Amino acid sequence: DIVIRLDGVGKRYPDGTEAVRDLTMEVHRGELIALVGPSGCGKSTILRMVNRLIEPTSGSVWLDGRDVTHADVVQLRRGIGYVIQAGGLLPHQDVRTNVSTVPRLLGWEAKNARRRADELLDLVGLPPGQFGSRYPGELSGGQQQRVGVARALAADPPVLLMDEPFGAVDPLVRERLQTEFRRIQNELQKTVLFVTHDLDEAVRLGDRIAVFSTGGVLEQFAAPDELLAD
Ligand code: ADP
Ligand code: ADP
């Protein structure tokens, strides 16, 4: 069951930068794929083509058997949770509101959206009674990342795109977030593209690892143990 398919995808930015080159890759339902490689090798560009923040210059991107170029953007993004570095939280809204905004936009009743937010805050290790009415600025970096993950999960999207979600926190916190996220993923079985420049993180989290080199070239795509055997 293939959820995401990149078919000969290339991306050249208007200034001529070749960010991704002839990329073909399939992601199965429930898989966590770690995209790893040095800064600037095109990882974020790949995520941004999947949720159609940008369009490929060649090839096509498929989600659930549909070419995303022809998809309705609103509907497409409804099925995708997006987590970026530093959480991407709304600074002037409290934690509970940050998490419940998407369900509210989808038409959930306030009470249900709030209950959902509280459930997710528990799931990511932030008891809502303690953290729900804080503002992002009153949280540590790691706590903000947890809220970012909770927010991306709020509408229960089948697909998660995570762009260096734990990149901004110190190594100890980072390791804890990785462990917790792996536990959450084991439970929820989302289809995940997880961008990192850290091979250890990729090995710890990925069911399979896609290794990119500068210029957006896919060098290897394999399970962690196969990769380490090389
Ligand atoms: P990564 O996520 O692996 O760090 P990116 O996908 O952000 O890599 O970037 C890939 C390449 O494309 C880099 O050389 C970057 O400078 C370039 N790039 C990214 N966004 C743009 C843009 N909007 N315009 C021009 N070049 C860009
Ligand atoms: P990320 O790590 O998510 O790629 P960046 O800080 O690299 O974030 O990029 C932030 C924004 O700047 C993005 O919208 C990206 O498209 C744009 N950008 C990145 N690199 C370049 C570049 N070389 N030229 C123009 N825009 C760029």
Coordinates of C-alpha atoms and ligand atoms in Angstrom, one line a residue:
D1 CA 0.0 0.0 0.0
I2 CA 1.9 3.0 -1.3
V3 CA 1.0 6.4 0.2
I4 CA 3.6 8.7 -1.1
R5 CA 5.3 8.3 -4.5
L6 CA 7.9 10.6 -6.0
D7 CA 8.3 9.8 -9.7
G8 CA 11.4 11.3 -11.4
V9 CA 11.0 14.4 -9.4
G10 CA 13.3 17.4 -10.0
K11 CA 13.3 20.8 -8.5
R12 CA 15.2 23.8 -9.8
Y13 CA 14.6 27.1 -8.0
P14 CA 14.1 30.3 -10.2
D15 CA 17.7 31.4 -9.4
G16 CA 19.0 28.1 -11.0
T17 CA 19.7 26.1 -7.8
E18 CA 19.2 22.4 -8.4
A19 CA 17.7 21.3 -5.1
V20 CA 16.4 17.8 -6.1
R21 CA 17.4 15.7 -9.0
D22 CA 15.5 12.9 -10.7
L23 CA 14.1 11.5 -7.4
T24 CA 12.1 8.3 -7.5
M25 CA 10.9 6.9 -4.2
E26 CA 8.0 5.1 -2.7
V27 CA 6.7 5.2 0.9
H28 CA 4.4 2.6 2.3
R29 CA 1.5 3.2 4.7
G30 CA 2.8 3.3 8.3
E31 CA 6.4 3.7 7.4
L32 CA 8.7 6.3 8.9
I33 CA 11.3 7.4 6.3
A34 CA 14.2 9.4 7.5
L35 CA 15.6 11.8 4.9
V36 CA 19.2 12.4 5.9
G37 CA 22.0 14.4 4.4
P38 CA 24.0 17.6 4.8
S39 CA 22.4 21.0 5.0
G40 CA 21.2 22.2 1.6
C41 CA 20.9 18.8 0.0
G42 CA 17.2 19.3 -0.8
K43 CA 15.4 17.6 2.1
S44 CA 13.1 20.4 3.0
T45 CA 12.4 21.0 -0.7
I46 CA 11.1 17.4 -0.9
L47 CA 8.7 17.9 2.0
R48 CA 7.5 21.2 0.5
M49 CA 6.7 19.5 -2.8
V50 CA 4.6 16.9 -1.0
N51 CA 2.4 19.4 0.7
R52 CA 2.6 21.6 -2.3
L53 CA 4.1 24.7 -0.8
I54 CA 6.2 24.5 -4.0
E55 CA 5.9 22.5 -7.3
P56 CA 8.4 20.2 -8.9
T57 CA 10.0 21.4 -12.1
S58 CA 9.9 17.9 -13.4
G59 CA 8.3 14.6 -12.6
S60 CA 5.4 14.1 -10.3
V61 CA 4.4 13.7 -6.6
W62 CA 1.6 11.3 -5.7
L63 CA -0.3 11.0 -2.5
D64 CA -2.7 8.2 -2.1
G65 CA -2.7 7.6 -5.8
R66 CA -3.4 11.2 -6.7
D67 CA -1.0 13.6 -8.4
V68 CA -0.7 16.4 -5.8
T69 CA -0.3 19.0 -8.6
H70 CA -4.0 18.5 -9.4
A71 CA -5.2 18.1 -5.9
D72 CA -7.2 20.7 -4.0
V73 CA -4.6 22.2 -1.7
V74 CA -6.9 22.6 1.3
Q75 CA -8.1 19.0 1.1
L76 CA -4.5 17.8 0.5
R77 CA -3.2 19.6 3.6
R78 CA -6.0 18.3 5.7
G79 CA -4.5 14.9 5.4
I80 CA -1.0 16.1 6.2
G81 CA 0.5 17.2 9.5
Y82 CA 3.6 19.4 9.1
V83 CA 6.1 19.9 11.9
I84 CA 9.0 22.4 11.5
Q85 CA 12.0 23.3 13.6
A86 CA 11.1 25.4 16.6
G87 CA 7.5 24.2 16.5
G88 CA 6.1 26.9 14.3
L89 CA 3.7 27.8 17.0
L90 CA 1.5 30.9 17.1
P91 CA 3.2 33.0 19.8
H92 CA 0.1 34.9 20.9
Q93 CA -2.1 31.9 21.5
D94 CA -1.9 29.5 24.4
V95 CA -0.8 25.9 24.0
R96 CA -4.3 24.5 24.0
T97 CA -5.4 26.9 21.4
N98 CA -2.3 26.2 19.3
V99 CA -3.2 22.5 19.3
S100 CA -7.0 22.9 18.7
T101 CA -6.8 25.5 15.9
V102 CA -6.8 22.9 13.1
P103 CA -9.7 20.9 14.3
R104 CA -11.6 24.1 14.9
L105 CA -10.9 25.2 11.3
L106 CA -12.2 21.8 10.2
G107 CA -15.5 22.6 11.9
W108 CA -15.1 20.7 15.2
E109 CA -17.1 22.0 18.1
A110 CA -15.0 24.0 20.6
K111 CA -15.6 21.5 23.4
N112 CA -14.5 18.5 21.2
A113 CA -11.5 20.4 19.8
R114 CA -10.4 21.2 23.4
R115 CA -10.8 17.6 24.5
R116 CA -8.8 16.5 21.5
A117 CA -6.0 19.0 22.3
D118 CA -5.9 17.9 26.0
E119 CA -5.6 14.2 24.9
L120 CA -2.7 15.1 22.6
L121 CA -0.9 17.2 25.2
D122 CA -1.1 14.2 27.4
L123 CA 0.2 12.0 24.6
V124 CA 3.3 14.2 24.1
G125 CA 4.0 14.4 27.8
L126 CA 2.6 17.9 28.6
P127 CA -0.2 17.5 31.1
P128 CA -2.8 20.0 29.9
G129 CA -3.7 21.2 33.4
Q130 CA -0.2 22.4 33.8
F131 CA 0.7 23.5 30.2
G132 CA -2.6 24.1 28.4
S133 CA -2.9 27.8 29.2
R134 CA 0.8 28.7 28.9
Y135 CA 2.1 30.7 25.9
P136 CA 4.8 29.3 23.7
G137 CA 7.3 31.8 25.1
E138 CA 6.8 30.3 28.5
L139 CA 8.0 26.8 27.4
S140 CA 11.4 25.4 26.8
G141 CA 12.5 24.5 23.3
G142 CA 11.8 20.8 23.9
Q143 CA 8.3 21.6 25.2
Q144 CA 7.6 23.8 22.2
Q145 CA 8.6 20.9 19.9
R146 CA 6.2 18.6 21.8
V147 CA 3.4 21.1 21.2
G148 CA 4.4 21.3 17.5
V149 CA 4.0 17.5 17.3
A150 CA 0.7 17.6 19.2
R151 CA -0.6 20.2 16.8
A152 CA 0.4 18.3 13.7
L153 CA -1.5 15.3 15.0
A154 CA -4.6 17.2 16.0
A155 CA -6.7 16.5 13.0
D156 CA -5.4 12.9 12.9
P157 CA -3.8 13.2 9.5
P158 CA -2.6 9.9 7.9
V159 CA 0.7 11.6 6.8
L160 CA 3.2 13.5 8.8
L161 CA 6.0 15.7 7.3
M162 CA 8.6 16.6 9.9
D163 CA 11.4 19.0 9.1
E164 CA 14.2 18.8 11.6
P165 CA 11.6 18.8 14.4
F166 CA 14.1 18.2 17.2
G167 CA 16.9 20.2 15.6
A168 CA 16.7 23.2 17.9
V169 CA 17.0 21.4 21.3
D170 CA 20.0 20.3 23.2
P171 CA 21.2 16.7 22.8
L172 CA 19.7 15.2 26.0
V173 CA 16.3 16.6 25.4
R174 CA 16.6 15.6 21.8
E175 CA 17.2 12.0 22.6
R176 CA 14.2 12.0 24.9
L177 CA 12.0 13.5 22.2
Q178 CA 13.2 10.9 19.7
T179 CA 12.3 8.1 22.1
E180 CA 8.9 9.5 22.8
F181 CA 8.2 10.2 19.2
R182 CA 9.1 6.6 18.3
R183 CA 6.7 5.4 20.9
I184 CA 3.9 7.6 19.6
Q185 CA 4.7 6.5 16.0
N186 CA 4.5 2.8 17.1
E187 CA 1.1 3.5 18.5
L188 CA -0.3 5.7 15.7
Q189 CA 1.4 4.2 12.6
K190 CA 1.4 7.4 10.5
T191 CA 3.2 7.6 7.2
V192 CA 6.1 9.9 8.0
L193 CA 8.8 11.7 6.1
F194 CA 11.3 12.9 8.8
V195 CA 14.0 15.3 7.7
T196 CA 17.3 15.3 9.7
H197 CA 20.9 16.0 9.1
D198 CA 21.8 13.7 12.0
L199 CA 22.5 10.1 10.9
D200 CA 22.1 8.8 14.5
E201 CA 18.7 10.3 14.6
A202 CA 17.8 8.8 11.3
V203 CA 19.0 5.3 12.5
R204 CA 17.1 5.6 15.7
L205 CA 13.8 6.6 14.1
G206 CA 13.7 5.5 10.5
D207 CA 12.1 2.2 9.3
R208 CA 14.1 3.1 6.2
I209 CA 16.6 5.8 5.5
A210 CA 17.0 7.8 2.4
V211 CA 20.5 9.3 2.2
F212 CA 21.0 12.4 0.0
S213 CA 24.1 14.1 -1.1
T214 CA 24.6 17.7 -2.1
G215 CA 22.6 18.6 -5.2
G216 CA 19.6 16.6 -4.1
V217 CA 20.8 13.2 -5.3
L218 CA 19.4 10.1 -3.6
E219 CA 22.5 7.9 -2.8
Q220 CA 20.9 5.1 -0.8
F221 CA 17.5 4.0 0.4
A222 CA 17.6 1.2 2.8
A223 CA 16.7 -0.1 6.3
P224 CA 19.1 1.0 9.0
D225 CA 20.8 -2.4 9.4
E226 CA 21.5 -2.7 5.7
L227 CA 22.9 0.8 5.6
L228 CA 25.2 0.2 8.6
A229 CA 26.4 -3.1 7.0
D230 CA 27.8 -1.1 4.1
Ligands
ADP1 P1 17.9 21.0 3.2 O1 16.5 20.9 3.7 O2 18.5 19.6 2.9 O3 18.8 21.8 4.1 P2 16.8 22.7 1.2 O4 15.7 21.9 0.5 O5 16.3 23.7 2.2 O6 17.9 21.7 1.8 O7 17.6 23.4 0.1 C1 18.2 22.8 -1.0 C2 18.9 23.8 -1.9 O8 18.0 24.7 -2.5 C3 19.9 24.6 -1.1 O9 21.0 24.9 -2.0 C4 19.1 25.9 -0.8 O10 20.0 27.0 -0.7 C5 18.3 26.0 -2.1 N1 17.0 26.7 -1.8 C6 16.0 26.3 -0.9 N2 15.0 27.1 -1.0 C7 15.2 28.0 -2.0 C8 14.5 29.0 -2.6 N3 13.3 29.4 -2.3 N4 15.1 29.7 -3.7 C9 16.4 29.3 -4.1 N5 17.1 28.3 -3.6 C10 16.5 27.7 -2.6
ADP2 P1 14.7 25.1 6.0 O1 15.7 24.7 6.9 O2 13.3 24.7 6.4 O3 14.9 24.9 4.6 P2 15.6 27.8 5.7 O4 15.9 28.7 6.9 O5 16.7 27.1 4.9 O6 14.6 26.7 6.2 O7 14.7 28.6 4.6 C1 13.7 29.4 5.1 C2 13.0 30.0 3.8 O8 14.0 30.6 3.0 C3 12.3 28.9 3.0 O9 11.1 29.5 2.6 C4 13.2 28.7 1.8 O10 12.5 28.4 0.7 C5 13.9 30.0 1.7 N1 15.3 29.7 1.2 C6 16.2 28.9 1.7 N2 17.4 28.9 1.0 C7 17.2 29.9 0.1 C8 18.0 30.4 -0.9 N3 19.3 30.0 -1.1 N4 17.5 31.4 -1.6 C9 16.3 31.9 -1.4 N5 15.5 31.4 -0.5 C10 15.9 30.4 0.2

